[in-house]
C-alpha positions in Angstrom: 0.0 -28.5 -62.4 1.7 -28.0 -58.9 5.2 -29.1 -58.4 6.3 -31.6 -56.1 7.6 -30.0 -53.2 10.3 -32.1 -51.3 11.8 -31.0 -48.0 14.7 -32.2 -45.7 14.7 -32.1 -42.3 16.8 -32.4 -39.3 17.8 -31.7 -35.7 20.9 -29.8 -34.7 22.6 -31.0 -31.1 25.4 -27.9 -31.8 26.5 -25.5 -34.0 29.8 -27.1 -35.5 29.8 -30.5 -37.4 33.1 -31.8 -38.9 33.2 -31.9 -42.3 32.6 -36.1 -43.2 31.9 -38.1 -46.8 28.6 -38.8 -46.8 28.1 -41.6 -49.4 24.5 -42.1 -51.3 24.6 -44.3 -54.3 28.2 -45.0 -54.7 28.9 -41.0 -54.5 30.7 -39.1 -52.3 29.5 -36.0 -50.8 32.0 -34.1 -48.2 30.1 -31.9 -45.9 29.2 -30.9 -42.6 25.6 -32.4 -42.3 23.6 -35.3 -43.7 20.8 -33.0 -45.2 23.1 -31.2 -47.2 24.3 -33.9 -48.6 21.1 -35.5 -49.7 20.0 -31.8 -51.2 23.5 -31.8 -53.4 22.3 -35.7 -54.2 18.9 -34.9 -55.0 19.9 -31.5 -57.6 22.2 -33.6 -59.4 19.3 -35.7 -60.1 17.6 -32.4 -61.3 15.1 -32.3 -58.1 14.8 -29.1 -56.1 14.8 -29.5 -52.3 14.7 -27.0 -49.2 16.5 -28.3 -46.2 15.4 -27.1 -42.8 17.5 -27.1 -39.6 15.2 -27.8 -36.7 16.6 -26.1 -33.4 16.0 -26.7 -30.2 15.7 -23.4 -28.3 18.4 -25.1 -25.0 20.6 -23.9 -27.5 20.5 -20.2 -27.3 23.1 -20.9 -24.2 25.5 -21.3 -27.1 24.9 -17.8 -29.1 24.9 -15.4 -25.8 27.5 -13.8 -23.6 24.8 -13.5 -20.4 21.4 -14.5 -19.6 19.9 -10.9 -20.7 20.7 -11.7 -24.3 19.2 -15.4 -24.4 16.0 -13.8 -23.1 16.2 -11.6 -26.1 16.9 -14.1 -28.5 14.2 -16.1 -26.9 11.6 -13.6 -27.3 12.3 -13.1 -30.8 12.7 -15.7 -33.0 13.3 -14.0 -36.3 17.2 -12.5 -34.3 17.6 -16.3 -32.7 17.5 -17.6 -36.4 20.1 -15.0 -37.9 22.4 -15.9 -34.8 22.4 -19.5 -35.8 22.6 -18.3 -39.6 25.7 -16.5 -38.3 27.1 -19.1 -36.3 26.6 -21.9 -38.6 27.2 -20.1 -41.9 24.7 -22.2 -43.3 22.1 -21.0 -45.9 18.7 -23.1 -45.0 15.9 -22.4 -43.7 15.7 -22.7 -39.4 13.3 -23.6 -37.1 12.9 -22.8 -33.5 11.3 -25.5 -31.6 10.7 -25.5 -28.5 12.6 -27.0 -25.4 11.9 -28.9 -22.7 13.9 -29.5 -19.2 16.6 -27.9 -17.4 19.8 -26.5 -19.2 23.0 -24.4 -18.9 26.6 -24.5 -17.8 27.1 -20.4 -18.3 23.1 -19.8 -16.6 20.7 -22.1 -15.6 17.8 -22.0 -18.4 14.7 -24.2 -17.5 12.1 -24.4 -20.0 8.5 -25.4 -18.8 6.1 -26.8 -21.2 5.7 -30.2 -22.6 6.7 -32.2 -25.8 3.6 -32.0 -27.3 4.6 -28.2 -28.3 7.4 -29.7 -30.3 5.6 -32.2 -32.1 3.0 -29.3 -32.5 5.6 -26.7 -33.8 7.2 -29.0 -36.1 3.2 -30.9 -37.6 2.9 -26.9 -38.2 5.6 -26.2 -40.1 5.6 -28.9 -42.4 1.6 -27.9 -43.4 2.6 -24.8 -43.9 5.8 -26.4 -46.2 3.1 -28.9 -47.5 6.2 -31.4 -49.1 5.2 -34.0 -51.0 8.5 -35.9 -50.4 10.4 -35.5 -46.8 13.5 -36.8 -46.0 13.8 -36.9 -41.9 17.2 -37.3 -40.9 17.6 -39.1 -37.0 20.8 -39.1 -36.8 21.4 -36.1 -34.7 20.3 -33.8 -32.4 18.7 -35.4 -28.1 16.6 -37.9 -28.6 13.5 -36.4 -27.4 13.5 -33.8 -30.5 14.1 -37.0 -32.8 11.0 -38.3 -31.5 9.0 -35.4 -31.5 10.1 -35.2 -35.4 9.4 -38.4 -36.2 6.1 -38.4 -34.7 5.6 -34.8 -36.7 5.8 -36.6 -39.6 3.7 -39.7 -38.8 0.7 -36.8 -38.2 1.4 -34.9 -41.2 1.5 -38.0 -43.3 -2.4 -39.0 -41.8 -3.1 -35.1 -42.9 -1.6 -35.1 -46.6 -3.5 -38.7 -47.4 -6.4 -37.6 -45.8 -6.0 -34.4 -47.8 -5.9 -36.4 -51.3 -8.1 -39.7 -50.2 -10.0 -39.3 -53.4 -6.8 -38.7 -55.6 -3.8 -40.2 -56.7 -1.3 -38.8 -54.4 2.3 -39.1 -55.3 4.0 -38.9 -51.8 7.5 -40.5 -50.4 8.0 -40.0 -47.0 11.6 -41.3 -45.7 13.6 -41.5 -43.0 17.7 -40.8 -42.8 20.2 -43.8 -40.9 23.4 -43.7 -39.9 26.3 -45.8 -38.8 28.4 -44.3 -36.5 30.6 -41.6 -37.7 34.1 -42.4 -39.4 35.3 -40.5 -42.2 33.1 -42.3 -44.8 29.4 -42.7 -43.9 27.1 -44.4 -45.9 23.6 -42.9 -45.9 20.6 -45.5 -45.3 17.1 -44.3 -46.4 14.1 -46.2 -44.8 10.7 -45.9 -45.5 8.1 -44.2 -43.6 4.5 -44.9 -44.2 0.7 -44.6 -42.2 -2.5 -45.6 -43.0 -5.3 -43.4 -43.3 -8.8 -44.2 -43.4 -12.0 -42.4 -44.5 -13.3 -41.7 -40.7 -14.1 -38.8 -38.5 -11.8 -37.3 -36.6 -12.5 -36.6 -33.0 -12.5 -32.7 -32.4 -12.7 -30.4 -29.5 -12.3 -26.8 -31.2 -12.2 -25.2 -27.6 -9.2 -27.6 -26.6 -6.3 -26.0 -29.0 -4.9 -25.6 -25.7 -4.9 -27.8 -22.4 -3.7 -25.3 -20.2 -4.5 -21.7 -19.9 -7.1 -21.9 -22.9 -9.6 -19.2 -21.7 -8.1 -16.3 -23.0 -6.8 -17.4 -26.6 -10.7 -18.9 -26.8 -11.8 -15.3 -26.1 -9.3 -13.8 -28.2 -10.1 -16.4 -31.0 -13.7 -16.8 -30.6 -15.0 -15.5 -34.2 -12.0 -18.1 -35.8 -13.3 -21.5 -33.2 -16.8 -21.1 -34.1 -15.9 -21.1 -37.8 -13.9 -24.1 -37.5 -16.9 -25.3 -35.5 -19.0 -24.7 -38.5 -16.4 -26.9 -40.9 -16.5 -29.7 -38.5 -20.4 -29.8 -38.6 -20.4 -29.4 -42.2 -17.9 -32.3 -42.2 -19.9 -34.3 -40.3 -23.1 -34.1 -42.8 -20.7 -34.3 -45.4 -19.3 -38.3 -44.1 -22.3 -39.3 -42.6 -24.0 -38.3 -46.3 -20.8 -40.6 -47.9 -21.4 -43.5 -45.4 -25.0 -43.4 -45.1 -25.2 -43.7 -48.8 -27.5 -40.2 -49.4 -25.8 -38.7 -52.7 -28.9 -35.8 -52.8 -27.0 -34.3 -50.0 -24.5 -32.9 -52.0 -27.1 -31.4 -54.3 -29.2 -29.1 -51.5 -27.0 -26.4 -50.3 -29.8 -25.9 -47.5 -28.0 -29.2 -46.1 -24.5 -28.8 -47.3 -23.3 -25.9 -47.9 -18.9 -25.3 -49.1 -19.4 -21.8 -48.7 -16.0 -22.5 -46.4 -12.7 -20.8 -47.1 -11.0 -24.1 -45.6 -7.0 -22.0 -46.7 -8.2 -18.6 -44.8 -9.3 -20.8 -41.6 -5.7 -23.6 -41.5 -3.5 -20.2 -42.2 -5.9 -18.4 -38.9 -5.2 -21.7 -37.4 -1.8 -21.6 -37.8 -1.7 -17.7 -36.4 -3.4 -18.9 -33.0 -1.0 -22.0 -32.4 2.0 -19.6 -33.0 0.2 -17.1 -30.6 -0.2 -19.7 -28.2 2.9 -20.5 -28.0 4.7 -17.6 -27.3 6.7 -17.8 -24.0 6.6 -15.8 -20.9 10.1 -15.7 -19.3 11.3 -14.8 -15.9 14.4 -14.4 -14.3 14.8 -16.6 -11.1 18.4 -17.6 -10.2 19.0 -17.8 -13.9 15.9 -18.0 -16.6 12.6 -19.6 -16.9 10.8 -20.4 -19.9 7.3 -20.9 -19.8 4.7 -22.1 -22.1 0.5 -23.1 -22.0 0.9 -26.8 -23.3 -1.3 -27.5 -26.2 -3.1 -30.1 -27.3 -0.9 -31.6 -30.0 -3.4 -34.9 -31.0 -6.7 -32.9 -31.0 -5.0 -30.1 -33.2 -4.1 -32.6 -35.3 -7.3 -33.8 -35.9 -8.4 -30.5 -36.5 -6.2 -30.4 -39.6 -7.2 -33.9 -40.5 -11.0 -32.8 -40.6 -10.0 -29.9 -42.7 -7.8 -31.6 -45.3 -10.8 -34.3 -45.6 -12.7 -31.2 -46.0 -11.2 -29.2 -48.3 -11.3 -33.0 -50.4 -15.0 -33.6 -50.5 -15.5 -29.9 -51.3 -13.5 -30.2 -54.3 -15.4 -33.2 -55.4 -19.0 -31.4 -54.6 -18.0 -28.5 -56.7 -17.4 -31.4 -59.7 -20.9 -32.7 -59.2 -23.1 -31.6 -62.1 -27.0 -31.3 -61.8 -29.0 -34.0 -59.8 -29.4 -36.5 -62.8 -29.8 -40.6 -61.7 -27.1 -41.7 -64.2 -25.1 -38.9 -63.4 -25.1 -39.3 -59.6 -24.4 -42.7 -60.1 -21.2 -41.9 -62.2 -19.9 -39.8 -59.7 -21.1 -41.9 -56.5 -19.9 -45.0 -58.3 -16.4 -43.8 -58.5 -16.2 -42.1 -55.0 -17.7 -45.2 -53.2 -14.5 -46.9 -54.7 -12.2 -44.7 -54.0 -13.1 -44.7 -50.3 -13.9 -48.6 -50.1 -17.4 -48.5 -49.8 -18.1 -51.3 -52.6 -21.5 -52.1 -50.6 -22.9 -48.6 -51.0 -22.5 -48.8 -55.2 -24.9 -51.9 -54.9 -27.6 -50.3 -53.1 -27.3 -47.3 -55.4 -27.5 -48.9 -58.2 -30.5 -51.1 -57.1 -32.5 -47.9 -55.8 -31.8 -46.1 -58.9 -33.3 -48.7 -61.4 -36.4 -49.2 -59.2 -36.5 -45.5 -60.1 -36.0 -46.0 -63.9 -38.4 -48.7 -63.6 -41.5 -47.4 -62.0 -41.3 -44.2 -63.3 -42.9 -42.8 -66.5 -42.2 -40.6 -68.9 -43.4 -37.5 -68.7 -43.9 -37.8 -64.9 -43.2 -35.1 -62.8 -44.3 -35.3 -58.6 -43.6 -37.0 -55.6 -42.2 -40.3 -55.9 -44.9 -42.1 -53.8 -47.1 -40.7 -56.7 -46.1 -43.5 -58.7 -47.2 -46.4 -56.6 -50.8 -45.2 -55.9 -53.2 -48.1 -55.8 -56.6 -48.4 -57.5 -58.6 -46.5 -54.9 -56.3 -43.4 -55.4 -54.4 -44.5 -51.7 -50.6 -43.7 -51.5 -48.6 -46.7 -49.0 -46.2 -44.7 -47.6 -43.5 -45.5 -44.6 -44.2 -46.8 -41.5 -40.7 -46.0 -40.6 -39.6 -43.0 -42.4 -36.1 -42.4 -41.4 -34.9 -46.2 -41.4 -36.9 -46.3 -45.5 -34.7 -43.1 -46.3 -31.1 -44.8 -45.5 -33.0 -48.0 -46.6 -33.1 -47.1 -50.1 -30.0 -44.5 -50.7 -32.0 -41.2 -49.1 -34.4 -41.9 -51.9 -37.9 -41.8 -49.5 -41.0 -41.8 -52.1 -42.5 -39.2 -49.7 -40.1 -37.0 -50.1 -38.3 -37.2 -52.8 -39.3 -35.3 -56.3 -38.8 -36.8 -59.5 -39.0 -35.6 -63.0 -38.7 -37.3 -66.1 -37.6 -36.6 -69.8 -37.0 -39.9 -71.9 -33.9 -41.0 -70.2 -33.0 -38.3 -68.0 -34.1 -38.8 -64.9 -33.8 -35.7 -62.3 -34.2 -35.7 -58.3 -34.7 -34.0 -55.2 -36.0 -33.1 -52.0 -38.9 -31.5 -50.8 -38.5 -28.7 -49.6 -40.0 -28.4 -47.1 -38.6 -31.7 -45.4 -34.6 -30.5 -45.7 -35.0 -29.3 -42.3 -35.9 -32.8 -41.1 -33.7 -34.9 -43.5 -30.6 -32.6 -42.3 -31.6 -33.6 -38.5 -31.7 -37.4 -39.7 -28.0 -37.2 -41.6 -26.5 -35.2 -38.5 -27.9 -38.2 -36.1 -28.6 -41.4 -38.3 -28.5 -43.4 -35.2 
């Protein structure tokens, strides 16, 4: 069983802290920064936790004699995180984010770009972290980075819930407080908490980017049409939940998990990083430029894909296409998801099954209603009958049955048109 992975996180707004008791719980714990004192609170309680320094990249004014060496710090990240390593003396993990606004008393810097590249950079990380528990501490660092943190957070909570909807997730999510600095500070924790609901997210592959998308589209073309293929096998998948059609999950001509959902997030991850990577010019001092992405579509991208990667792992649980058996399973994902409404209409269609069905019989389901004259009713409406009665058309549904065990499918030569009616139900 995986272990829970907890992470702390906070802003830094300079490079030297004085040293300060930090008080959790009645205990003192001197140190320079909040984040290290909650990690020394949390191992004495035997719980393993990896703090990481976010920092903003305005700061690279601070670690360089002239504006030749911020450019090369700038340009690569891996140096601009041993300098702070250096300069801090800290052993955590640190995380460039990027800046935004004019800065510098030595040079001017100016970094163009937008927020939505923080929140971005930092929704990324923690995926790529995928805590369980985060502690996000507000108490320093510019506002605007505290913000795009917090919001971070709100996103990746939506992702990890939507990620275990049909589990028991154990996740705490908190945020740090504290009163102004004297030389005993206690440390406030406050809950931090979103709801998540079993719904679509809206997607634009094509728009990881809002400005200057054309040639990371090119460059990423093979990677956007697979995640196009994931949201369209997402959106078979929910309209298959909330339509009520369980016989979905059983044709792989109409939902198929052939998906590597880890290989796509991790390219994912690869082309926001990409994306992201400045151009800088020197112009009376430095400019910083970056192609602002999308941050709330990307996140929705990640959204789709956690929900994804969930109803894959219950369609590889499913066993064969069995009417008590679907039920079982159906029964307990309709709860999960708060669909009480569909269970009834399930369980109704399948004991009209049980119940006009014989033993022995193996056909079409319309075969079983065939009136004196050897005529078979069938629908005057088929698509509105097939959601009618849970995907369960007697025209074109198979049924074959054994004493008790009931089995079902599709025709198939209808999947074609049954697909069609799943992706548009309207």
């Amino acid at each position: 069983m995986r272990e829970i992975e907890v992470g702390i996180l906070q802003i830094m707004g300079r490079f030297q802290y004085d040293e300060v008791d930090y008080v959790i719980d009645d205990r003192s714990y001197p140190t320079t920064l909040t984040s290290l004192a909650i990690k020394e609170y949390l191992g004495e309680r035997g719980i393993d936790s990896e703090v990481c320094i976010l920092v903003p990249e305005s700061l690279v004014e601070m670690l360089s004699e002239d504006v030749s060496q911020a450019s090369q710090l700038l340009s690569e990240s891996s140096k601009f995180r041993e300098r702070v390593a250096e300069r801090t003396g800290y052993d955590v993990e640190c995380l460039i984010i990027p800046s935004i606004g004019e800065y510098g008393k030595k040079y001017k810097i100016v970094f163009e770009g937008s927020i939505e590249n923080t929140i971005c950079v930092i929704f990324k990380k923690l995926v790529e972290k995928d805590f369980d528990v985060v502690y996000a501490d507000v108490s320093t660092g510019l506002n605007i980075y505290t913000v795009a943190m917090v919001e971070a957070l709100r996103r990746y909570i939506t992702y990890k819930k939507l990620k275990s909807i049909l589990k028991k997730p154990d996740f705490d999510f908190k945020l740090v407080f504290l009163p102004p600095l004297n030389k005993e500070v206690h440390i406030e924790f406050q809950d931090i908490d979103v709801m998540a609901f079993f719904s679509l997210p809206k997607v634009n592959v094509y728009r990881i980017c809002k400005t200057n998308a054309k040639d990371i589209n090119i460059k990423y073309n093979k990677l956007l049409r697979g995640l196009k293929n994931c949201m369209e096998s997402l959106k078979i998948a929910f309209n298959s939940i909330k339509m009520n059609t369980p016989l979905a999950f059983y044709h792989k001509e109409i939902l198929d998990f052939k998906i590597d959902i880890d290989g796509i997030e991790s390219e994912l991850i690869y082309l926001i990083e990409d994306a992201l990577k400045p151009t800088i010019t020197m112009d009376r001092g430095m400019v910083v430029r970056r192609r602002v992405l999308d941050s709330k579509n990307i996140a929705n991208i990640f959204y789709s894909l956690g929900l994804l990667r969930n109803i894959k792992e219950f369609q590889e649980g499913l066993d064969e296409p069995e009417l008590d058996k679907i039920c079982e399973s159906f029964e307990e994902l309709y709860t999960k998801l708060g669909l009480g409404s569909n269970i009834k209409f399930l369980q109704n269609d399948v004991e009209s099954i049980k119940k006009n069905v014989g033993d022995g019989f193996i056909g079409l389901y319309i075969e079983c209603f065939q009136s004196g004259n050897g005529k078979m009713h069938g629908s005057q409406d088929k698509k509105r009958n097939f959601f009618a009665h849970s995907g369960f058309l007697r025209e074109y549904t198979f049924v074959e049955r054994r004493g008790n065990d009931i089995t079902v499918r599709w025709d198939e030569k209808r999947l074609g048109e049954i697909k069609g009616w799943i992706q548009s139900p309207e």
